[in-house]
XYZ file of C-alpha atoms in Angstrom:
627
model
C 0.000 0.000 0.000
C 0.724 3.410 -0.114
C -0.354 4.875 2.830
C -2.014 4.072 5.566
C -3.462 6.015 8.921
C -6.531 7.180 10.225
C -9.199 8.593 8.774
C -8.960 11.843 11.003
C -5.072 11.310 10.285
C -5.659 11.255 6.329
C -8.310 14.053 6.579
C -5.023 15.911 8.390
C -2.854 15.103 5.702
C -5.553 16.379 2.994
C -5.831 19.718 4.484
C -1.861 20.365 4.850
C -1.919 19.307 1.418
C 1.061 16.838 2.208
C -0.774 13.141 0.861
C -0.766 13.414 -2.586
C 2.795 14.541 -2.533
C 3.262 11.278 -0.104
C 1.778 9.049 -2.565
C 3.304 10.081 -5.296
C 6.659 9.522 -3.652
C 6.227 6.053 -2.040
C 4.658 5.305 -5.612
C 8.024 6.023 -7.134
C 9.980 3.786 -4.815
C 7.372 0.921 -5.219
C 7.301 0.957 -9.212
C 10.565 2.926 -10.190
C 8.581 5.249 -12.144
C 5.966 8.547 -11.466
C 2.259 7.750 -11.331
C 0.511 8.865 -14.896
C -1.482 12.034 -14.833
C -5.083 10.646 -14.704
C -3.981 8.263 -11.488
C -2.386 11.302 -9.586
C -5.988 13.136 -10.511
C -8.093 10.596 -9.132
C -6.071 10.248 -6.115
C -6.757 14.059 -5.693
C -10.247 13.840 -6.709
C -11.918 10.916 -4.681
C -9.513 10.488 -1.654
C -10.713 13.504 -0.138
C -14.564 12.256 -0.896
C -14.583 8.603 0.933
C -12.342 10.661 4.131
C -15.458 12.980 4.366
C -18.055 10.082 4.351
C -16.039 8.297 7.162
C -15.816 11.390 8.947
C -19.669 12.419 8.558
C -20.440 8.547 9.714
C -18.585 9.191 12.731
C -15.822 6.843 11.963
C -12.748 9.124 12.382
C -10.517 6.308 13.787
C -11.291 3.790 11.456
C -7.645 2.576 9.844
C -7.458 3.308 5.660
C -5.133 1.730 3.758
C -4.825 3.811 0.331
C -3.532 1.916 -2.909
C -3.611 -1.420 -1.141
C -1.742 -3.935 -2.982
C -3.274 -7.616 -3.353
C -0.753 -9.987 -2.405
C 1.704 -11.685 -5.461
C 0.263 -9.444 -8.027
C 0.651 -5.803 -8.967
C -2.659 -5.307 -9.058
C -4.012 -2.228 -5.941
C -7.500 -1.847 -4.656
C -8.159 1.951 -4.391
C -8.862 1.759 -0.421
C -9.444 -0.601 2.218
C -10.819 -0.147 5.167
C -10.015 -1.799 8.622
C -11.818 -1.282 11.848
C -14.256 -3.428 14.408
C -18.176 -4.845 13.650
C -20.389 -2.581 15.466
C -22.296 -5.644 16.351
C -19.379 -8.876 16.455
C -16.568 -6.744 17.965
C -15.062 -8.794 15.290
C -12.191 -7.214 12.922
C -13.954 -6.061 10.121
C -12.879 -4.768 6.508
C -14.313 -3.175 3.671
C -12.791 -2.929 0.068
C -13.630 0.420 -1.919
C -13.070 0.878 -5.833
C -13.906 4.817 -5.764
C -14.966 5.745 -9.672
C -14.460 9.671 -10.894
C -16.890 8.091 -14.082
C -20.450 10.454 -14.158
C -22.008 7.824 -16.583
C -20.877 4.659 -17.539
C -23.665 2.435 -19.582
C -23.446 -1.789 -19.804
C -21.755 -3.033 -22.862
C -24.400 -4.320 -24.984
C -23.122 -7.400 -25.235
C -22.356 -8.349 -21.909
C -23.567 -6.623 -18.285
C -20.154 -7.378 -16.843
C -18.256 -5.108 -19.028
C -19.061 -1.107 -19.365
C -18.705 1.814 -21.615
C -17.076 4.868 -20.261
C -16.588 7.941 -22.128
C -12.848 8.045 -21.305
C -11.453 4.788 -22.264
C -11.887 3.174 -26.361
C -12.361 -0.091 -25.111
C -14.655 -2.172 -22.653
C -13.860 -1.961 -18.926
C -14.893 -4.317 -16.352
C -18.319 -3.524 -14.412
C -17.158 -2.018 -10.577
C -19.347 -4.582 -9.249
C -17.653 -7.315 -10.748
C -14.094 -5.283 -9.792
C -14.682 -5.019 -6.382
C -16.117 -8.644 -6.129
C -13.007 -10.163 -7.370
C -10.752 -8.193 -5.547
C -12.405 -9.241 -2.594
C -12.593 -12.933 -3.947
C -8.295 -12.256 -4.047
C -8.119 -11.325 -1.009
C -10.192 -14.300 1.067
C -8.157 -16.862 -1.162
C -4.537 -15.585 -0.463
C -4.720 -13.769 3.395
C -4.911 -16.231 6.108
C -6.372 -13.419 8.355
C -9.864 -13.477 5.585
C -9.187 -17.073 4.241
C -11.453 -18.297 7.471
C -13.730 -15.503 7.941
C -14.871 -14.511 5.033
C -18.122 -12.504 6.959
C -15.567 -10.174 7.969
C -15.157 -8.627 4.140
C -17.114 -6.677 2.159
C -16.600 -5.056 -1.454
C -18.385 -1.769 -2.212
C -17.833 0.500 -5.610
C -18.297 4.671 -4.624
C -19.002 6.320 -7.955
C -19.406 9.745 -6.166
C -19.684 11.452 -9.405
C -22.875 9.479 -10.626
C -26.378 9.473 -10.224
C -28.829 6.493 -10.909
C -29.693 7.237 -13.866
C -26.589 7.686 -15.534
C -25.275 4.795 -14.079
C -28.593 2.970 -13.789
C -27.602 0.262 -16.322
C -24.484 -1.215 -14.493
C -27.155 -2.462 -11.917
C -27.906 -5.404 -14.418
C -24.798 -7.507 -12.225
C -26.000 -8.857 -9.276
C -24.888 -7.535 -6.258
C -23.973 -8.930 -2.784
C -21.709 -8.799 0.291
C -18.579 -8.347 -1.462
C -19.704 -6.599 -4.848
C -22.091 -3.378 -3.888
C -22.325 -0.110 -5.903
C -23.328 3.443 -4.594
C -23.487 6.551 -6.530
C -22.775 10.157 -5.283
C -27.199 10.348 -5.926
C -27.001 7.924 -2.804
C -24.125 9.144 -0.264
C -26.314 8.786 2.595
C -26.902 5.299 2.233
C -23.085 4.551 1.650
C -22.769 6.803 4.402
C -25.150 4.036 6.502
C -23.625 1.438 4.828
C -20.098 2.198 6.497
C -21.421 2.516 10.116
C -23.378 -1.312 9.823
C -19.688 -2.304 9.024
C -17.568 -0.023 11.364
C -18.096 0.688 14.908
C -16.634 4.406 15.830
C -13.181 2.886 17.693
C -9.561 2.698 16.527
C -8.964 -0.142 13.655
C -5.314 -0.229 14.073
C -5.411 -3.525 15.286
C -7.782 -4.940 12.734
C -5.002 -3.279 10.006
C -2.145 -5.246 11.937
C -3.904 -8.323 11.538
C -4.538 -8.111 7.632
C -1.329 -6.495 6.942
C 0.116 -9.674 9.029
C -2.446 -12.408 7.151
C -0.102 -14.943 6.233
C 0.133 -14.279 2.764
C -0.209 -18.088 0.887
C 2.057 -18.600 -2.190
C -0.012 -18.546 -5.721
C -1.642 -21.069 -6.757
C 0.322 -22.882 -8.904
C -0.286 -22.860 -12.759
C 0.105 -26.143 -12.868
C -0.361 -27.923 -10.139
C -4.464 -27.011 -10.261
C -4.782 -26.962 -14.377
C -6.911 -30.939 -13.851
C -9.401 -28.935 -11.254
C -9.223 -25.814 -13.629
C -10.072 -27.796 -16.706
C -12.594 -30.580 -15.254
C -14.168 -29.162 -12.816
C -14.406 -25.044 -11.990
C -12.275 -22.002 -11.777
C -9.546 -22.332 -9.736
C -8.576 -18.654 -10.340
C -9.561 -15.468 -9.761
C -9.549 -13.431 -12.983
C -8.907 -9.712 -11.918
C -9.552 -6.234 -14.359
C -8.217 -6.688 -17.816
C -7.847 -10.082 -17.703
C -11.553 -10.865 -16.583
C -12.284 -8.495 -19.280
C -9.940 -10.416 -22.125
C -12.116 -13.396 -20.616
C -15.016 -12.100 -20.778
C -14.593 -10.414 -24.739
C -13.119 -14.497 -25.540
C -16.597 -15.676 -24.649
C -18.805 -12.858 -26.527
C -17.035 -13.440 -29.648
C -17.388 -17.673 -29.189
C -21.291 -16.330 -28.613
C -21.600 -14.274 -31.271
C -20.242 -16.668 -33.361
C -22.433 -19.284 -32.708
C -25.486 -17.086 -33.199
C -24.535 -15.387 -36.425
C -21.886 -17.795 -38.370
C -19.907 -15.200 -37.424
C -15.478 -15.375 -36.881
C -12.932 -13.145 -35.475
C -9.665 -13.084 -34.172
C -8.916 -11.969 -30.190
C -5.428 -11.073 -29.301
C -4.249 -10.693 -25.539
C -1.018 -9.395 -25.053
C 1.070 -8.487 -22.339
C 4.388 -9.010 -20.713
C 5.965 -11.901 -18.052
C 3.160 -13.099 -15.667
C 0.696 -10.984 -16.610
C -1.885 -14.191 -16.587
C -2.124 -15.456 -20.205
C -1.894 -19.193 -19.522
C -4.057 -18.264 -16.018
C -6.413 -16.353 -18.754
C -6.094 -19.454 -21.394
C -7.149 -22.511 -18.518
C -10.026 -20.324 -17.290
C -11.240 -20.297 -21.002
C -10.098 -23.428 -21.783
C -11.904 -25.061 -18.575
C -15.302 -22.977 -19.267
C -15.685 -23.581 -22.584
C -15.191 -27.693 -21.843
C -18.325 -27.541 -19.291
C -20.131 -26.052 -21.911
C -19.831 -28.581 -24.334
C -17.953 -25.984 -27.087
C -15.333 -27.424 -28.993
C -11.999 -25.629 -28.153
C -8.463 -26.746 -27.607
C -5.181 -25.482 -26.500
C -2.092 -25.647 -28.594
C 1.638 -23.963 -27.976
C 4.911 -24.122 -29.644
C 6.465 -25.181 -26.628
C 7.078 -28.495 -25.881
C 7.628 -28.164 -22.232
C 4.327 -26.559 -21.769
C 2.322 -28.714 -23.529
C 3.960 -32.068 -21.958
C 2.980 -30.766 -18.768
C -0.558 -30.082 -19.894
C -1.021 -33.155 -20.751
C 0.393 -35.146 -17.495
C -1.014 -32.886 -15.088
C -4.210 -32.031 -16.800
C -5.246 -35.082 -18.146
C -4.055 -37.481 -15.650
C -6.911 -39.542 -15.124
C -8.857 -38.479 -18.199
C -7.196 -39.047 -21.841
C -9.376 -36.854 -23.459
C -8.401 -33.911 -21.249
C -4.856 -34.727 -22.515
C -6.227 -34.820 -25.789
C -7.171 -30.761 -25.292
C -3.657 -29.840 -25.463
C -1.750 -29.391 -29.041
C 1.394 -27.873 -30.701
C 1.058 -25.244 -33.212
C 2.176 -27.448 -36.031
C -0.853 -29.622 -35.755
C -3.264 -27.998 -37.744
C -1.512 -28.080 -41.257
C -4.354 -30.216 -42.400
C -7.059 -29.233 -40.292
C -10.462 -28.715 -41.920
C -11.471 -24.675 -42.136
C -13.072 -24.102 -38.936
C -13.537 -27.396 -37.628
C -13.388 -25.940 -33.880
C -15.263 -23.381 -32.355
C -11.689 -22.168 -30.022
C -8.850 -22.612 -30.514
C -6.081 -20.893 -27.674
C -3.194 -20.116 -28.524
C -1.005 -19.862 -25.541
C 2.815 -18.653 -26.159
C 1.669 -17.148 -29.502
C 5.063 -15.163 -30.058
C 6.885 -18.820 -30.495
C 4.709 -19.036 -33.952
C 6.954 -19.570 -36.986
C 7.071 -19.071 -40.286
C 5.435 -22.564 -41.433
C 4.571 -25.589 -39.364
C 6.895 -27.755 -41.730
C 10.332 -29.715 -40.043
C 12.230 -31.981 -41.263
C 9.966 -34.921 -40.118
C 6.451 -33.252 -42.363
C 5.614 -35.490 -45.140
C 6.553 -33.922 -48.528
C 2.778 -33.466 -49.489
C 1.840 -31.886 -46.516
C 4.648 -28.833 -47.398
C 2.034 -26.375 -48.226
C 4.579 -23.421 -47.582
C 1.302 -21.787 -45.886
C 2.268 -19.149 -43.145
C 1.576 -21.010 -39.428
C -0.509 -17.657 -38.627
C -3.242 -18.485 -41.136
C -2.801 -22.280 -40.227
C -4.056 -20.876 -36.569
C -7.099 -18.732 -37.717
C -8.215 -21.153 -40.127
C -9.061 -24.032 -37.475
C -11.689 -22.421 -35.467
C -14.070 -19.409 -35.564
C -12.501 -17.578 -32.771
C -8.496 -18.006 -33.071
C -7.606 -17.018 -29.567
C -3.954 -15.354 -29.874
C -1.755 -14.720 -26.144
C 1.577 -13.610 -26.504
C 4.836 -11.615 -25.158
C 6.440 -9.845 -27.999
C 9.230 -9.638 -25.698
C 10.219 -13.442 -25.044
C 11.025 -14.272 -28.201
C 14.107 -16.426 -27.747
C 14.443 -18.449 -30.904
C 15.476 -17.036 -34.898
C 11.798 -18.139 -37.025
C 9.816 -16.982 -34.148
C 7.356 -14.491 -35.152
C 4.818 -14.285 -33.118
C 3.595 -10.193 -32.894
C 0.351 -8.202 -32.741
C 0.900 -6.784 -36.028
C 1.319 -9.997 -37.918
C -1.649 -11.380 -36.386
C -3.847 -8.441 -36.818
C -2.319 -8.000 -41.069
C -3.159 -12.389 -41.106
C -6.272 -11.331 -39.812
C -7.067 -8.479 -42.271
C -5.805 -10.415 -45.044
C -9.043 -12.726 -44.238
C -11.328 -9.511 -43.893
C -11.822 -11.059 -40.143
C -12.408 -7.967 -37.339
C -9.328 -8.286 -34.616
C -9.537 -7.165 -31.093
C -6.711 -6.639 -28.830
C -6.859 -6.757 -25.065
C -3.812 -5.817 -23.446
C -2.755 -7.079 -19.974
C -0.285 -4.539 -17.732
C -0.350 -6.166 -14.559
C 1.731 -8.902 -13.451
C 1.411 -11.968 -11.062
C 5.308 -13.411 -11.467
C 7.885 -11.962 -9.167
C 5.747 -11.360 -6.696
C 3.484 -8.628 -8.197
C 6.641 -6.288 -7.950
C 6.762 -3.878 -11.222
C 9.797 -2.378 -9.453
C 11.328 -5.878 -10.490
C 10.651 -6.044 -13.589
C 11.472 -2.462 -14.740
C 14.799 -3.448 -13.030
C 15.368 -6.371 -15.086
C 14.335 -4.868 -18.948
C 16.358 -1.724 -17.825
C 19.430 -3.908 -16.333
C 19.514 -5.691 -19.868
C 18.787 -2.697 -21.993
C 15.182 -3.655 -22.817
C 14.127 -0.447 -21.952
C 15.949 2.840 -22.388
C 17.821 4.513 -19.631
C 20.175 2.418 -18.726
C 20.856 0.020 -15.842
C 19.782 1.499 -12.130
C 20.154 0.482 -8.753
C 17.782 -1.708 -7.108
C 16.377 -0.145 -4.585
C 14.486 -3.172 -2.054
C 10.781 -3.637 -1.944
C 8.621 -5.837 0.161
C 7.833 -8.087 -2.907
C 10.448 -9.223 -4.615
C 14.252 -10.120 -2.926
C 17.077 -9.888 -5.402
C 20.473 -10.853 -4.383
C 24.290 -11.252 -6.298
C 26.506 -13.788 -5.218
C 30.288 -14.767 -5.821
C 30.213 -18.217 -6.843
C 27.951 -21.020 -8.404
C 28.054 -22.701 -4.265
C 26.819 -19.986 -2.983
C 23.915 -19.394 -5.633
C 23.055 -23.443 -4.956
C 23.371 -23.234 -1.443
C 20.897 -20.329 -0.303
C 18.605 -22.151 -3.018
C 19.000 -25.459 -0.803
C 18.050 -23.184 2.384
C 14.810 -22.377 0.949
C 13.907 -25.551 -0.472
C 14.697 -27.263 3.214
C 11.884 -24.203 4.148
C 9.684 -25.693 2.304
C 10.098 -23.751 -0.670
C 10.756 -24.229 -4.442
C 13.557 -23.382 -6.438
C 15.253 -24.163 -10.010
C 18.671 -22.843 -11.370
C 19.049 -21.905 -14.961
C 21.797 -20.721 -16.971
C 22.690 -18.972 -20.406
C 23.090 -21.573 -22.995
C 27.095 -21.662 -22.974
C 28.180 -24.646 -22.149
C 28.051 -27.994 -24.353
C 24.823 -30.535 -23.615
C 25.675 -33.774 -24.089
C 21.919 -35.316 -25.616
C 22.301 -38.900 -24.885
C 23.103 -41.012 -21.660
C 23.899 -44.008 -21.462
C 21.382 -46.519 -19.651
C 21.858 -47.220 -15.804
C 24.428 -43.700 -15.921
C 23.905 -40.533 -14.482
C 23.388 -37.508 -16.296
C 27.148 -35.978 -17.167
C 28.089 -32.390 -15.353
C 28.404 -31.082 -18.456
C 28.062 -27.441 -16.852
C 31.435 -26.330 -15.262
C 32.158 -23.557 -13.422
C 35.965 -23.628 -11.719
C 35.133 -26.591 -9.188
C 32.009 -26.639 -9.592
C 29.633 -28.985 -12.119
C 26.104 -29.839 -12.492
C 24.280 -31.372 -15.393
C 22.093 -29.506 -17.480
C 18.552 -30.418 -17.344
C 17.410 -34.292 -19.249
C 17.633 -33.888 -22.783
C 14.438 -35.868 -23.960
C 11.306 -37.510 -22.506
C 12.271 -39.828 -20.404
C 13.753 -39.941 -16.638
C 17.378 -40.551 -16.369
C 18.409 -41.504 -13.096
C 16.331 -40.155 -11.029
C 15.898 -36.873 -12.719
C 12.496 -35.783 -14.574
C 12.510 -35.371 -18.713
C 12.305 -31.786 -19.645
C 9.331 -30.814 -19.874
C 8.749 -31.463 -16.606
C 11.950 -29.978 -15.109
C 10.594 -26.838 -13.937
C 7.078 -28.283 -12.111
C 8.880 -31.571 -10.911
C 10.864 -31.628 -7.054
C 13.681 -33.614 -8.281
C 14.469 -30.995 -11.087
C 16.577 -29.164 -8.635
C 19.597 -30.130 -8.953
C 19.895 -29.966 -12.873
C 20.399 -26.760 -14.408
C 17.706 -25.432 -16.916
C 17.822 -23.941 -20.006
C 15.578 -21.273 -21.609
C 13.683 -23.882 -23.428
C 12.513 -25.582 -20.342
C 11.874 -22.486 -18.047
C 9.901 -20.362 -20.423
C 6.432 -20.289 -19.289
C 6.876 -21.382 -15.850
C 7.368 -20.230 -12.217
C 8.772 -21.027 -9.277
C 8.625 -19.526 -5.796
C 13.030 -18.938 -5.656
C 15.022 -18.624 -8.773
C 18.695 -19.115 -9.412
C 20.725 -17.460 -12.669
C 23.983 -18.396 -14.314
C 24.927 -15.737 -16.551
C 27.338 -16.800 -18.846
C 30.043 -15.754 -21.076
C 27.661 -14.845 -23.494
C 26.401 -11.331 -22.207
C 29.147 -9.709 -19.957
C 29.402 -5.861 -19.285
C 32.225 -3.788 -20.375
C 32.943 -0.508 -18.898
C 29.746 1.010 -19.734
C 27.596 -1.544 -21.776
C 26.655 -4.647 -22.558
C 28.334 -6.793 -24.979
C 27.061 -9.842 -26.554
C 29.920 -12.787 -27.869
C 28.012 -15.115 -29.716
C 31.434 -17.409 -29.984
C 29.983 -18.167 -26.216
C 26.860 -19.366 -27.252
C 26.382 -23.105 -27.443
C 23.434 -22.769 -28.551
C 22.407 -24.701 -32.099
C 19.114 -22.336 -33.446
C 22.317 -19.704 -33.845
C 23.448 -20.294 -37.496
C 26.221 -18.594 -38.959
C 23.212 -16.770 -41.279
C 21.701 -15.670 -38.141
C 22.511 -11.563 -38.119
C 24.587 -10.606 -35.082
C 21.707 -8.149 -34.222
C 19.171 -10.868 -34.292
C 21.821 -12.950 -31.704
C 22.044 -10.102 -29.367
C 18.271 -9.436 -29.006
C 17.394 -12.945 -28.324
C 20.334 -13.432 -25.952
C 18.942 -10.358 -23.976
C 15.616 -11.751 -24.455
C 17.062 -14.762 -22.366
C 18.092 -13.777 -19.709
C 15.264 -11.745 -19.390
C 13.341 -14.864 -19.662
C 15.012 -16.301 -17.028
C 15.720 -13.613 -14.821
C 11.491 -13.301 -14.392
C 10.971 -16.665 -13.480
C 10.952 -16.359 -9.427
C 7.640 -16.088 -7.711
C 9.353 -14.515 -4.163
C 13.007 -14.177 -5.339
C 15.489 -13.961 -7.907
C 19.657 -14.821 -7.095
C 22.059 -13.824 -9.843
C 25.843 -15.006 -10.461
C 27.412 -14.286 -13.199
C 31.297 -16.036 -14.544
C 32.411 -12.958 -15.357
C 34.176 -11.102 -12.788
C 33.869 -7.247 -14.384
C 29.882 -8.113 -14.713
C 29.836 -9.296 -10.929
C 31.313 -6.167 -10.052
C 28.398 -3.893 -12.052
C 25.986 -6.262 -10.862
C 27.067 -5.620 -7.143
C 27.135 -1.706 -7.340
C 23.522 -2.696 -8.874
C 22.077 -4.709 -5.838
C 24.039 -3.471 -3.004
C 22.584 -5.233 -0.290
C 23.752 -8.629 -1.552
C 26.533 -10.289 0.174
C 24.179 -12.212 2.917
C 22.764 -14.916 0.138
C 21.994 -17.439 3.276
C 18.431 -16.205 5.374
C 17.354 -16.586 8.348
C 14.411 -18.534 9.112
């Protein structure tokens, strides 16, 4: 959060004019960046409006936590509210998505998404909002997780009346999705008093700021629930709205023999496979023909065991995006996409029969096989030359067809603990973004360490696994992989660093000596140990991560430079332009570097970039914790 005190404390604040200068600087050392101009305005414009409703109800002590963040994501409820039941003596809360909007009207094809003036596309219904943010909250804080009676949800559009917001009403509301416009302050006003009794709520804030916060769910150790049975997740703002826009289109075009395209874009963790499995799993129950399909192998594999381990057909849902070279035209209703920036030019290998060498584009492949092509994708991860996954090359394949395309774009993130500070560190650190590389400056989401030597990177991983923890270390591609083993032997250190060695993760699909194939290296236990590659740690998570950087990207002085000589990496070709090689180096590490739910511990071989990355992260230099 950004701030938090009581309501005659905040009111205090207000009228020196000193909060919104507060915010604005403890936003800055969350994110790394200033608030935008229509945040800082709505901070200015509807703080000051729920402080005066708590103060007319009488509830001056009542604790308010402004810009509350929900735990292991980035995404912040405007205001919550802590104090005691008037009637329980219980701790009680109250979650409050405050609107500036004076008319919003129900998109007409679905109640759960609005038009505003102000934005160009759909936005999610504050009902729904405040719902799942409440949802959030009761299934990752131990102090809500068994008392959910203590929580309720309430949207303040204090700008509205009923009529212009009269059609938004069409959700249902109830204990932890409510809606009052500015037309109705009094009864907000009563609303707040049958929740909070006049005392202090300090101690009610202690206790949900001390909830013990549980770890995400995993991706994929609930896909078979996700899939066969209900949600497992709660879909938050843009991504319940990419969710919702999936479904219209499927409706619309069942009802009118109708197809488009829907693109979802958005950076590492952001919720695309989260997004895809929630589709995935709803359209299933309903009986709607719809599969998944990715270019990676890793993914997929694990799909398919973990998904469909008791059912073949669920296994069955999950395909590669060279499977539909003969596909009949629109044969499927869905078809996801997941990982849609590893699509390549044409589905054909070396293994495709000569008559199925069509030389068609893998893009049109993908819309052809179903009348709503579901496209996710991180321009930014691609890793491999031939991959070509964008938004633009969808959206020309698309308009090649005469086929409408909409584009949803995801900017919050669930990986690396929710921490945007993080992850501006990282694309800066590798020159991602412009500005150059800047000092890390600690945040309560995300740790970040450096350490002097591959033991010491392995052994603060071991500490957290023996807490109960997980944790995976992966390198740069730059040192050889021997492919095969030899039956009853152990897999071959083939990674060396001075003294020390550990093999890089199995090369194939089967267990060798006690250690998982590679697909399932990142989401098996006993694929610690091994060290993975970029191949088999894109697309997952784990809670602690552990990077090799390797002689492939070292700094110099002032930059980075790239040696693709370092690189033993076989998609590099001697055709493939150095530019191209240091993009998708870059675009590795970044990869891998985003990978850690709770924290991320970096060494790299090269003594010079140790040094930078030190003067980077200068509280490293105590890699074993306490506790």
């Amino acid at each position: 959060m950004l701030f938090r005190d009581s309501a005659s404390a905040v009111a205090a604040e207000i009228h020196a004019g000193s909060l919104f200068l507060r915010l604005t600087e403890q936003f800055v050392h969350m994110h790394g960046y200033r608030p935008g101009t229509s945040e800082a305005r709505s901070w200015e414009r509807s703080i000051p409006v729920l402080v005066n409703a708590l103060l007319e109800a009488g509830l001056e002590q009542v604790e308010i936590m402004l810009e509350y963040a929900l735990p292991l994501n980035s995404k912040r409820a405007d205001a919550v509210l802590a104090g005691v039941h008037p009637v329980t003596g219980d701790p009680s809360y109250v979650v409050v998505e405050l609107k500036q909007w004076s008319g919003a009207l129900p998109d007409e094809d679905d109640p759960q998404l609005c038009r505003v003036d102000s934005y160009t596309q759909p936005v999610l219904n504050p009902i729904q909002q405040v719902r799942d943010y409440c949802a959030y909250l009761l299934s990752f804080n131990g102090a809500l997780a068994e008392h959910p009676e203590r929580l309720r949800g309430v949207a303040f559009l204090h700008n509205a009346t009923d009529l212009s917001v009269g059609g938004l009403d069409a959700v249902e509301q109830d204990a932890h999705g409510q809606l009052y416009t500015g037309q109705r302050r009094g009864e907000f006003i009563d609303f707040l008093r049958s929740r909070l009794a006049p005392g202090s709520g300090a101690a009610a804030a202690d206790a949900l700021l001390a909830g013990k916060i549980a770890p995400s769910k995993q991706l994929m150790a609930v896909a078979a629930a996700e899939v066969r049975e209900r949600e497992q997740f709660v879909l938050l703002d843009e991504q319940r709205v990419a969710y919702r826009m999936v479904l219209n289109a499927v409706r619309r075009a069942k009802q009118s023999d109708h197809k488009e395209v829907v693109v979802v874009t958005g950076g590492p963790g952001t919720g695309k496979s989260v997004i895809a499995l929630s589709l995935l799993g709803e359209l299933y129950r309903q009986g709607i023909t719809a599969l998944h399909a990715t270019g990676s192998n890793s993914f997929t594999t694990t799909m398919r065991k973990v998904a469909g381990a008791r059912k073949r057909e669920v296994q069955d849902l999950f395909k590669y995006f060279n499977s539909f070279m003969t596909a009949e035209r629109n044969a499927l209703d869905v078809l996801i996409c997941d990982e849609a920036h590893r699509i390549r030019e044409t589905s054909a290998n070396r293994y495709t029969k000569a008559e199925h060498r069509t030389g068609r584009p893998q893009i049109e492949e993908l819309i052809d096989a179903a009348r709503v092509p579901v496209f996710l994708l991180d321009e930014h991860q691609v890793v491999r030359p031939g991959e070509m996954g964008t938004v633009a090359q969808i959206k020309a394949a698309a308009a090649a067809k005469n086929l409408s395309c909409r584009v949803v774009s995801l900017d919050s993130q669930f990986r690396c603990g929710g921490s945007d500070a993080y992850l501006r560190w990282v694309v800066r650190l590798l020159g991602l973004e412009a500005g150059g590389p800047v000092i890390w400056e600690p945040d309560d989401r995300m740790r970040l360490d450096v350490v002097e030597s591959p033991w010491e990177l392995e052994a603060f991983l071991e500490q957290r696994r023996a807490q109960g923890y997980g944790a995976r270390m992966s390198a740069g591609y730059c040192w050889p992989w021997t492919k095969k083993t030899p039956p009853g032997q152990a897999l071959p250190a083939d990674v060396v660093i001075g003294d020390w060695a550990r093999p890089w993760n199995v090369h194939g699909e089967r267990a060798v000596a006690g250690a998982p194939p590679a697909a399932l290296w990142a989401t098996d236990p006993a694929g610690f140990g091994q060290v993975g590659c970029v191949y088999t740690a894109q697309g997952f998570e784990y809670d602690w991560s552990g990077v090799i950087i390797g002689p492939d990207l070292v700094w110099r002085t002032d930059r980075w430079v790239t040696d693709r000589t370092a690189s033993k990496d076989p998609v590099f070709k001697k055709s493939t332009p150095d530019a191209d090689v240091d993009r998708l180096i870059r675009n590795t590490y970044k990869v891998l570097l985003t990978r850690g739910m709770m924290g991320t511990v970096i060494y790299s071989v090269d003594p010079e970039t140790r040094a930078k990355l030190r003067e980077l992260v200068p509280s490293s230099g105590v890699p074993v914790l306490a506790g």
